[in-house]
PDB file of C-alpha atoms in Angstrom:
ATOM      1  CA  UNK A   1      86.437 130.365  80.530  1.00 38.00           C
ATOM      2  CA  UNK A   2      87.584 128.315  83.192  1.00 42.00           C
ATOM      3  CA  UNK A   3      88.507 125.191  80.173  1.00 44.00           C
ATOM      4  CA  UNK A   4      90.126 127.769  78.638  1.00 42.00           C
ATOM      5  CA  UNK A   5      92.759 128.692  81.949  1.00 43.00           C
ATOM      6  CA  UNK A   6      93.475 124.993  82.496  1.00 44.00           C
ATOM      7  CA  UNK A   7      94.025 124.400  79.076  1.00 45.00           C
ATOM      8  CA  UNK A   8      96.620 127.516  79.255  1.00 44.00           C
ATOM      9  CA  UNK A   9      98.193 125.998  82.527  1.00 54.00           C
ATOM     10  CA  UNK A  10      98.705 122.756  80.772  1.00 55.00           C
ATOM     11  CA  UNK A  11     100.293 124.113  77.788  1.00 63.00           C
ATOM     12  CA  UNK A  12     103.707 125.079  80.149  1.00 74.00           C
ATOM     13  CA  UNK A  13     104.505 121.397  80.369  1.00 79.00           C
ATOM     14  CA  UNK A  14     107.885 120.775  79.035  1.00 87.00           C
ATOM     15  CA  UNK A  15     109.194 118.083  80.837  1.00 91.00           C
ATOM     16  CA  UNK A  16     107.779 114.715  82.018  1.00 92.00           C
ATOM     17  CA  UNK A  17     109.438 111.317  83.635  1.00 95.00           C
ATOM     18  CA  UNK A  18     107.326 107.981  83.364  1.00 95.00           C
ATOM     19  CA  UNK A  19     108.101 105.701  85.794  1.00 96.00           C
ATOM     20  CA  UNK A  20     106.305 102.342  84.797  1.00 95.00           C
ATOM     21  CA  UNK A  21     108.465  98.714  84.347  1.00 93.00           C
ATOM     22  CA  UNK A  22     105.746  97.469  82.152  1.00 93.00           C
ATOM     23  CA  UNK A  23     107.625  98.355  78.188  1.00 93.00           C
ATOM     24  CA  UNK A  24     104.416  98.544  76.525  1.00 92.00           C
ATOM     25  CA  UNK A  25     102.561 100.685  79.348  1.00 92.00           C
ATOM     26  CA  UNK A  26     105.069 103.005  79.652  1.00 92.00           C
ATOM     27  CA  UNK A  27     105.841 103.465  75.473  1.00 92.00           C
ATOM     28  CA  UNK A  28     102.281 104.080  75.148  1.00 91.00           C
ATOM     29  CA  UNK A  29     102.017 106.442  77.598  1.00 90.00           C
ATOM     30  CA  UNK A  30     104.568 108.418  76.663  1.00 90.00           C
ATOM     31  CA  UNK A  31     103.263 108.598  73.337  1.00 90.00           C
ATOM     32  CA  UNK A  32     100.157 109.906  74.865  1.00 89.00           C
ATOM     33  CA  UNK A  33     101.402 112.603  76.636  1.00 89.00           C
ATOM     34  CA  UNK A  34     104.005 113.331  73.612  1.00 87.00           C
ATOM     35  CA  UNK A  35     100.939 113.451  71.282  1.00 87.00           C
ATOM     36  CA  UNK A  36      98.323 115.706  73.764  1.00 84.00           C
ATOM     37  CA  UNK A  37     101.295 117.938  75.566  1.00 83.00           C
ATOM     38  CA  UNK A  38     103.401 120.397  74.213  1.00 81.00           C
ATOM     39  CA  UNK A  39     106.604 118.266  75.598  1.00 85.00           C
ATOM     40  CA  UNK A  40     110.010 118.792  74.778  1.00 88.00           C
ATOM     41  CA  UNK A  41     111.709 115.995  76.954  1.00 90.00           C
ATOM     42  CA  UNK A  42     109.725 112.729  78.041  1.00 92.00           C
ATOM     43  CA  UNK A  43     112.229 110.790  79.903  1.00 93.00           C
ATOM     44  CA  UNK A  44     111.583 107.318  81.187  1.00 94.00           C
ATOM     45  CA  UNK A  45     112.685 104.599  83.750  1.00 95.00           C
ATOM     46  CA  UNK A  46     111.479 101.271  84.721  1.00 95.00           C
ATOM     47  CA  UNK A  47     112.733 101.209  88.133  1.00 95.00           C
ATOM     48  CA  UNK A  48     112.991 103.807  91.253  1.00 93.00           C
ATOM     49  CA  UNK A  49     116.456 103.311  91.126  1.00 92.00           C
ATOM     50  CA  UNK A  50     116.363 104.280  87.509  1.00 94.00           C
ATOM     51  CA  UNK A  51     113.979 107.284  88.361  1.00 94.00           C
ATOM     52  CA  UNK A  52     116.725 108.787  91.026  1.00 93.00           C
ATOM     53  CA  UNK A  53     119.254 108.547  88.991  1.00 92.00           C
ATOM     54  CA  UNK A  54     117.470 110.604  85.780  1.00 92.00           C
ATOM     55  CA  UNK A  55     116.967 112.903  88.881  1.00 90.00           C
ATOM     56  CA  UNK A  56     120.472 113.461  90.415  1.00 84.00           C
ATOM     57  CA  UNK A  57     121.495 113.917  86.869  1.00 81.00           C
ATOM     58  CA  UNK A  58     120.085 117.991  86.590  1.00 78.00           C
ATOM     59  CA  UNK A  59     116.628 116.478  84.998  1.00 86.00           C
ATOM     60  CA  UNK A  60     114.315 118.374  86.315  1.00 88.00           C
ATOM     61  CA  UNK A  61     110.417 117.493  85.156  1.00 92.00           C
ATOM     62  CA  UNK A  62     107.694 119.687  85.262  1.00 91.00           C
ATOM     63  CA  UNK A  63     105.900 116.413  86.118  1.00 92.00           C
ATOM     64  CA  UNK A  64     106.426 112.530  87.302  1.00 95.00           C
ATOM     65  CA  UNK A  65     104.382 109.851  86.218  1.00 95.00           C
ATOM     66  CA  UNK A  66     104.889 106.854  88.567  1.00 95.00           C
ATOM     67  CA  UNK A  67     103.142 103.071  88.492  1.00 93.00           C
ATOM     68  CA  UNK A  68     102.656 102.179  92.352  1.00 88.00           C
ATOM     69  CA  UNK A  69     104.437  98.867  92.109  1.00 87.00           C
ATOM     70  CA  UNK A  70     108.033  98.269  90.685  1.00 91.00           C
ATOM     71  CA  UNK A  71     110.591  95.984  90.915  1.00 91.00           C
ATOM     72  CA  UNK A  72     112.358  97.665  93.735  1.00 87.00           C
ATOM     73  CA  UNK A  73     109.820  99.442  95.636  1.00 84.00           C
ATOM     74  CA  UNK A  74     105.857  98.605  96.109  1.00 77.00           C
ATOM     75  CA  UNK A  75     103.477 101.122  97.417  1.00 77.00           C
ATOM     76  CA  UNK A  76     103.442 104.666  98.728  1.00 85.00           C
ATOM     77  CA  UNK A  77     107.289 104.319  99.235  1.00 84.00           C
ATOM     78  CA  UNK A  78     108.425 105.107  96.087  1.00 87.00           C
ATOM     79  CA  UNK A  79     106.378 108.407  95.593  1.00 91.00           C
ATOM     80  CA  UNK A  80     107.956 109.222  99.400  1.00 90.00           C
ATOM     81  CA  UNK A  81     111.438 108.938  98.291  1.00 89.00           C
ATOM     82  CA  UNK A  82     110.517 110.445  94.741  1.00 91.00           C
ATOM     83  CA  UNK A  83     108.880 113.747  96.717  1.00 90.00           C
ATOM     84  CA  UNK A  84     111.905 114.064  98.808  1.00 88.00           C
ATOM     85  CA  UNK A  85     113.843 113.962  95.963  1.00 89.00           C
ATOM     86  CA  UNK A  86     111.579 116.362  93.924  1.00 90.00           C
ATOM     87  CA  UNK A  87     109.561 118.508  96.778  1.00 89.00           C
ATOM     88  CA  UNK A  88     108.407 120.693  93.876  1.00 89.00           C
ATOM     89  CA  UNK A  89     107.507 118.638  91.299  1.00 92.00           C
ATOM     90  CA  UNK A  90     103.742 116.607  91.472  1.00 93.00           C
ATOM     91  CA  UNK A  91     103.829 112.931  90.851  1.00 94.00           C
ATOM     92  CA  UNK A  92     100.625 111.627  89.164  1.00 94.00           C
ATOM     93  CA  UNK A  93     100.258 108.204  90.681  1.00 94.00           C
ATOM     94  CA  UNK A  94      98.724 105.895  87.512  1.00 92.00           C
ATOM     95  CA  UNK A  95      97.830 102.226  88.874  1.00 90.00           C
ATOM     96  CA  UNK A  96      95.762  98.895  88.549  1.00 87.00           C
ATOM     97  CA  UNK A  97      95.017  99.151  92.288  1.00 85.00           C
ATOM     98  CA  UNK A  98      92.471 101.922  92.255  1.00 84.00           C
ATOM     99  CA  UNK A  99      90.419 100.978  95.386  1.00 85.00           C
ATOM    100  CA  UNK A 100      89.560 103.960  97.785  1.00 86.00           C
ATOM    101  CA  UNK A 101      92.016 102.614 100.302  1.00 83.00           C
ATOM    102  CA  UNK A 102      95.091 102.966  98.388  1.00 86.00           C
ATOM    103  CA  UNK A 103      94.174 106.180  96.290  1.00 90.00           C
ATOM    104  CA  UNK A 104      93.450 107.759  99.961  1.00 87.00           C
ATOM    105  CA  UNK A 105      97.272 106.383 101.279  1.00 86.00           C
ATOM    106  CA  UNK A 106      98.523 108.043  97.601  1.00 89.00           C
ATOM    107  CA  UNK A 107      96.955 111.317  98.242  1.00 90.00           C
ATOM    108  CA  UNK A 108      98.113 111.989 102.055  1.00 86.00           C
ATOM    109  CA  UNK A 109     101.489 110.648 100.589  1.00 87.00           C
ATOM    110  CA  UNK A 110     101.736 113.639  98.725  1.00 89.00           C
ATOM    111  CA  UNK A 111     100.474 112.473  95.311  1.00 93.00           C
ATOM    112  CA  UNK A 112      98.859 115.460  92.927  1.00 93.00           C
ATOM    113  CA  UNK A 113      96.831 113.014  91.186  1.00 94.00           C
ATOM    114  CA  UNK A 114      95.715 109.396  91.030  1.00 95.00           C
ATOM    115  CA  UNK A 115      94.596 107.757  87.580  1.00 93.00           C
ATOM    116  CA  UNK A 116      93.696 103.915  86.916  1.00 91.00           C
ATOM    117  CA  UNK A 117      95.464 102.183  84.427  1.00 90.00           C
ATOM    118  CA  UNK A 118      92.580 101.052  83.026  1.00 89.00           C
ATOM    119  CA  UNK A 119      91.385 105.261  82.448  1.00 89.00           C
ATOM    120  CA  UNK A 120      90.551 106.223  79.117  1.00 89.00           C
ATOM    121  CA  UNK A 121      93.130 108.725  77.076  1.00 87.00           C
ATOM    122  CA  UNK A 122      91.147 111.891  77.283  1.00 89.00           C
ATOM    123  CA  UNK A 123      90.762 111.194  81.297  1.00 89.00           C
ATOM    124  CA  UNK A 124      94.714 110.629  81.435  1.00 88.00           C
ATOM    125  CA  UNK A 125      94.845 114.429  79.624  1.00 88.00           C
ATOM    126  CA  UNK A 126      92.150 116.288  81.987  1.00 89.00           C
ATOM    127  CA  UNK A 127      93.747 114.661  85.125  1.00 89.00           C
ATOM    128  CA  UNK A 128      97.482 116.766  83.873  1.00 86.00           C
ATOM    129  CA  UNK A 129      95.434 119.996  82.930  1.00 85.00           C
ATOM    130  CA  UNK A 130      93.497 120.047  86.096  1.00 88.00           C
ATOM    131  CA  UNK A 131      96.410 119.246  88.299  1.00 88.00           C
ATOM    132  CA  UNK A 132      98.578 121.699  86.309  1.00 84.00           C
ATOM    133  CA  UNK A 133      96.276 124.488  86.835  1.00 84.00           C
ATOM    134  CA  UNK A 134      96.328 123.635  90.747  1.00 85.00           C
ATOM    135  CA  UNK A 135      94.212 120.817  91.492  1.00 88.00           C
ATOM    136  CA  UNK A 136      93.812 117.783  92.976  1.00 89.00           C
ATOM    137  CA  UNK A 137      92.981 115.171  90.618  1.00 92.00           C
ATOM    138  CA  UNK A 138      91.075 111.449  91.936  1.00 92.00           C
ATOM    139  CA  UNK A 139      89.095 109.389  90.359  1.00 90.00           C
ATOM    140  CA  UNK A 140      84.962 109.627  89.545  1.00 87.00           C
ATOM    141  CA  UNK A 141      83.530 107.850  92.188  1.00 87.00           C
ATOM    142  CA  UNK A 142      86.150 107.649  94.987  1.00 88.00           C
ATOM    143  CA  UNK A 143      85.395 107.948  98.463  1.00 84.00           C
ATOM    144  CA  UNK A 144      88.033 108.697 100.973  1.00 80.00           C
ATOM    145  CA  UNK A 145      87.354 106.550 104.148  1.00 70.00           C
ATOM    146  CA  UNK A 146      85.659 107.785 106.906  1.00 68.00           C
ATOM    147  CA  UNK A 147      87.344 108.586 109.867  1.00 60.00           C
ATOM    148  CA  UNK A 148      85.445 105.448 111.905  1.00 54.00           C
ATOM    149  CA  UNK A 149      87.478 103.520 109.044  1.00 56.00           C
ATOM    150  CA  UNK A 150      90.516 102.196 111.333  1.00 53.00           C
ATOM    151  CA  UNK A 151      92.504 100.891 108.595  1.00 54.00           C
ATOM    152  CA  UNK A 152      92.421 103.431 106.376  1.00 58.00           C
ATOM    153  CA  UNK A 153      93.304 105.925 108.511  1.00 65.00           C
ATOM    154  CA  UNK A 154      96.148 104.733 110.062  1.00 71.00           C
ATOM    155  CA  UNK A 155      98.111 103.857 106.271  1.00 71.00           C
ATOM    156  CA  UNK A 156      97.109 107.922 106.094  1.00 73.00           C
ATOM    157  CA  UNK A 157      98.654 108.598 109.395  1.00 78.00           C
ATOM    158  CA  UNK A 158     101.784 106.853 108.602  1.00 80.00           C
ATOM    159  CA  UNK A 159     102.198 108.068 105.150  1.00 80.00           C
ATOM    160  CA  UNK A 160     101.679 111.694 106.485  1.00 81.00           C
ATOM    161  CA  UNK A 161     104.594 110.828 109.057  1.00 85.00           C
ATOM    162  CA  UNK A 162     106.495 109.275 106.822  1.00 87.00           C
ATOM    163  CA  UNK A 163     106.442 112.502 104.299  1.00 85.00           C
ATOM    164  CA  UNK A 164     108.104 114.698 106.822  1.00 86.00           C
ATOM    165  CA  UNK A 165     111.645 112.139 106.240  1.00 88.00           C
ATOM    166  CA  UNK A 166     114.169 113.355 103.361  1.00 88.00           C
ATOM    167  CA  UNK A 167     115.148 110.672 100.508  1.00 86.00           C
ATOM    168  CA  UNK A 168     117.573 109.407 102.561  1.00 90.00           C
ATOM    169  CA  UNK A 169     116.041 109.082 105.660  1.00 91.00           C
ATOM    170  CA  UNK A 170     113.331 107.230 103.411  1.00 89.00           C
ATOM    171  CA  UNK A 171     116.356 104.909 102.455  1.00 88.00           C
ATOM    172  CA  UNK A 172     117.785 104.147 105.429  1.00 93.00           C
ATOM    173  CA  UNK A 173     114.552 102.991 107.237  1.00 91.00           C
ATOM    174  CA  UNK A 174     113.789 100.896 104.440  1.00 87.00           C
ATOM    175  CA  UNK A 175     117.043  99.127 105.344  1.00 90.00           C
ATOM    176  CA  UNK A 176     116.255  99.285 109.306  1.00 91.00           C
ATOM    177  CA  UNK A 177     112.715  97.122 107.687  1.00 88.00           C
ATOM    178  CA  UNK A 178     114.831  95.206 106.285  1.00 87.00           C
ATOM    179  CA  UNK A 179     116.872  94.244 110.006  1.00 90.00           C
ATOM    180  CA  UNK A 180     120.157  95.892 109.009  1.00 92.00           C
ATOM    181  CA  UNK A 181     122.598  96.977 111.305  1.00 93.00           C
ATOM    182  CA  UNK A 182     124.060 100.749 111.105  1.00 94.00           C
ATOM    183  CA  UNK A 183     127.384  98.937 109.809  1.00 94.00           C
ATOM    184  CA  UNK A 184     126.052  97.366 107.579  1.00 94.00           C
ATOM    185  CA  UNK A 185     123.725 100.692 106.418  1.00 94.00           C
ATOM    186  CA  UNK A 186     126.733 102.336 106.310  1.00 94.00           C
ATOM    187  CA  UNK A 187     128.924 100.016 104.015  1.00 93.00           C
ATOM    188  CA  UNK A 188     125.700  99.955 101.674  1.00 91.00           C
ATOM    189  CA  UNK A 189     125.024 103.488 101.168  1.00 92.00           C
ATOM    190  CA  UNK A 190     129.248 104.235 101.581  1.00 93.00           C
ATOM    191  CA  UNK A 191     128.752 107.025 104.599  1.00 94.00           C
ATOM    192  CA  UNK A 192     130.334 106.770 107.797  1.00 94.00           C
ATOM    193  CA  UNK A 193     128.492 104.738 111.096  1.00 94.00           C
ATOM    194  CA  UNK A 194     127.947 108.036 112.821  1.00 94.00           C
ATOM    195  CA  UNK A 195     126.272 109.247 110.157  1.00 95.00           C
ATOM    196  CA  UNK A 196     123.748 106.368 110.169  1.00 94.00           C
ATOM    197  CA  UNK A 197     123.007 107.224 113.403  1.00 94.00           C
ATOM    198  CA  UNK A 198     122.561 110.827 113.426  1.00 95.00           C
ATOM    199  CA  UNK A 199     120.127 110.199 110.684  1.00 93.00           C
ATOM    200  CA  UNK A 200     118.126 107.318 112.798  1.00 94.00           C
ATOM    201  CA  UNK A 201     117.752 109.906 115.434  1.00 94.00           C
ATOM    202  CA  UNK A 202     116.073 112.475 113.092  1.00 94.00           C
ATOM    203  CA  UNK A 203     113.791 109.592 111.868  1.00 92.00           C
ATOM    204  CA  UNK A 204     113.035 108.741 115.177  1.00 94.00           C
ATOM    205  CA  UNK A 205     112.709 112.253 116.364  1.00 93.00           C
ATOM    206  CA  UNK A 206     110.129 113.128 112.977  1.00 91.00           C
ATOM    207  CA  UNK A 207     108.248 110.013 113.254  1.00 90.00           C
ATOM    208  CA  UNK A 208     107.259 110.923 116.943  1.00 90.00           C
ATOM    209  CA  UNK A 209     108.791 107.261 118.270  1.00 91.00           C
ATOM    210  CA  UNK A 210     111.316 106.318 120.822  1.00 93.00           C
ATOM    211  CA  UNK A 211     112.686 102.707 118.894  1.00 92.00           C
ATOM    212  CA  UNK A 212     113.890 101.608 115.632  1.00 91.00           C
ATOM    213  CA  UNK A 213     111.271  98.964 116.030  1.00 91.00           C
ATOM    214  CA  UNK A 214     108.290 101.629 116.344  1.00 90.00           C
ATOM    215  CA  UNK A 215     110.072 103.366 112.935  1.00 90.00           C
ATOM    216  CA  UNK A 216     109.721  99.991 111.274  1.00 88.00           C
ATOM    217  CA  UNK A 217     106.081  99.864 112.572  1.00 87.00           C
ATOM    218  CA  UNK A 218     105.134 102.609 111.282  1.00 86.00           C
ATOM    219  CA  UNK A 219     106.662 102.208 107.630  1.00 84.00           C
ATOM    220  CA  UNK A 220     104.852  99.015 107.743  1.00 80.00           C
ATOM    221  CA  UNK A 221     101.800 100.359 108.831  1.00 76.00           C
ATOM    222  CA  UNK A 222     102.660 102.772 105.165  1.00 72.00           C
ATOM    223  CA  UNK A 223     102.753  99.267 103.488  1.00 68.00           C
ATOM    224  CA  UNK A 224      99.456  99.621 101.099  1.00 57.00           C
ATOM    225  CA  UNK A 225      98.082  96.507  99.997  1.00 49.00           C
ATOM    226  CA  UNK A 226      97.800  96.177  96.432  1.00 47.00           C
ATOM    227  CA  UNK A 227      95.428  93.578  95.379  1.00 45.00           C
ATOM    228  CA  UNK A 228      96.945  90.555  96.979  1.00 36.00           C
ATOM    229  CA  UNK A 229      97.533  87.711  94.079  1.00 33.00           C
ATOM    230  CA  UNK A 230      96.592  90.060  91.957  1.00 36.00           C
ATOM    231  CA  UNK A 231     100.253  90.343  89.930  1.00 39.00           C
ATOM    232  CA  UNK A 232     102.280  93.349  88.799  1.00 41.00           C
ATOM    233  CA  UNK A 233     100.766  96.156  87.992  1.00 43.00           C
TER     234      UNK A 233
END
């Protein structure tokens, strides 16, 4: 009975995005889900910047597939700015870097689902008809880390702070990281100055911090690592 509901719930996908820059990952999963979901748009991008836009142009997915590390954004922040953008819609997270660490930074991130490139097709499938039908799909065999795990638990603590921001919020501390000045945030994103700095306030004020250097702490602190000379994934 209960295969029966989840293969119901999956059935009302209609709409998927597949963020991957890898050509041949991202064809072939799209064919994938084409082939095993009732679909009637897959849309794709290679970038986040590519993902936004399909966004802010009245796409609306029941679903976002989204590879961890792209061109111009590495680790939980894309999926941040990607939930801001799309509160309602769950992002399955598919990467190479499956250790506990990062699925566990994913998951507090707001992720519905994590999946391992390396995951066979029918495991892809079940992870979109059990998150469909309302739950949270990780990997056989992860652990989340224990609380006495110092590490882990503060990447969960920041990404959990760093989920409260909106997408541009996300965007403008990404350019504080990056040691910009609010003039030169402002020319960048084309708002005014005072604007910049009403919205560094509210990041300081939802991050629970007094500086712009303990923001930039913290969205460091967010800063998964994924497999270190390991390549793209």
């Amino acid at each position: 009975m209960e295969h029966t509901s989840v293969t119901c719930a999956a059935d009302q996908i209609k709409s998927v995005l597949v963020v991957d820059d890898h050509p041949l990952f991202r064809d072939a999963l799209a064919t994938t889900l084409q082939t095993a979901l009732p679909l009637r748009t897959i849309r794709t991008a290679s970038t986040l910047t590519g993902a936004l836009e399909r966004l802010s142009k009245d796409f609306e997915p029941d679903a976002i597939v989204l590879d961890l590390n792209l061109p111009d954004v590495q680790g939980v922040s894309g999926l941040l700015r990607l939930k801001a953008t799309a509160p309602h819609t769950p992002v399955i997270v598919v990467s190479a870097f499956g250790e506990d660490t990062v699925i566990a930074a994913v998951m507090a991130a707001g992720a519905a689902g994590f999946v391992r490139k390396d995951a066979s097709r029918q495991m892809l499938i079940d992870a979109f008809k059990r998150i469909w039908a309302g739950d949270i799909y990780t990997p056989e065999g992860y652990t989340p880390p224990q609380q006495d795990d110092a590490g882990g638990a503060q990447v969960d603590e920041a990404a959990k702070r760093l989920s409260s921001l909106t997408a541009q919020q996300l965007r403008i501390l990404e350019l504080l990281c990056e040691g910009k000045l609010n003039k030169q945030i402002a020319y960048e994103l084309s708002i005014a100055e005072t604007t910049v700095k009403a919205h560094v306030t509210a990041i300081l004020r939802k991050l629970g911090v007094h500086t712009r250097t303990q923001a930039v702490l913290i969205a460091n602190e967010a800063r998964i690592p994924l497999g270190a000379g390991a390549g793209r994934s």
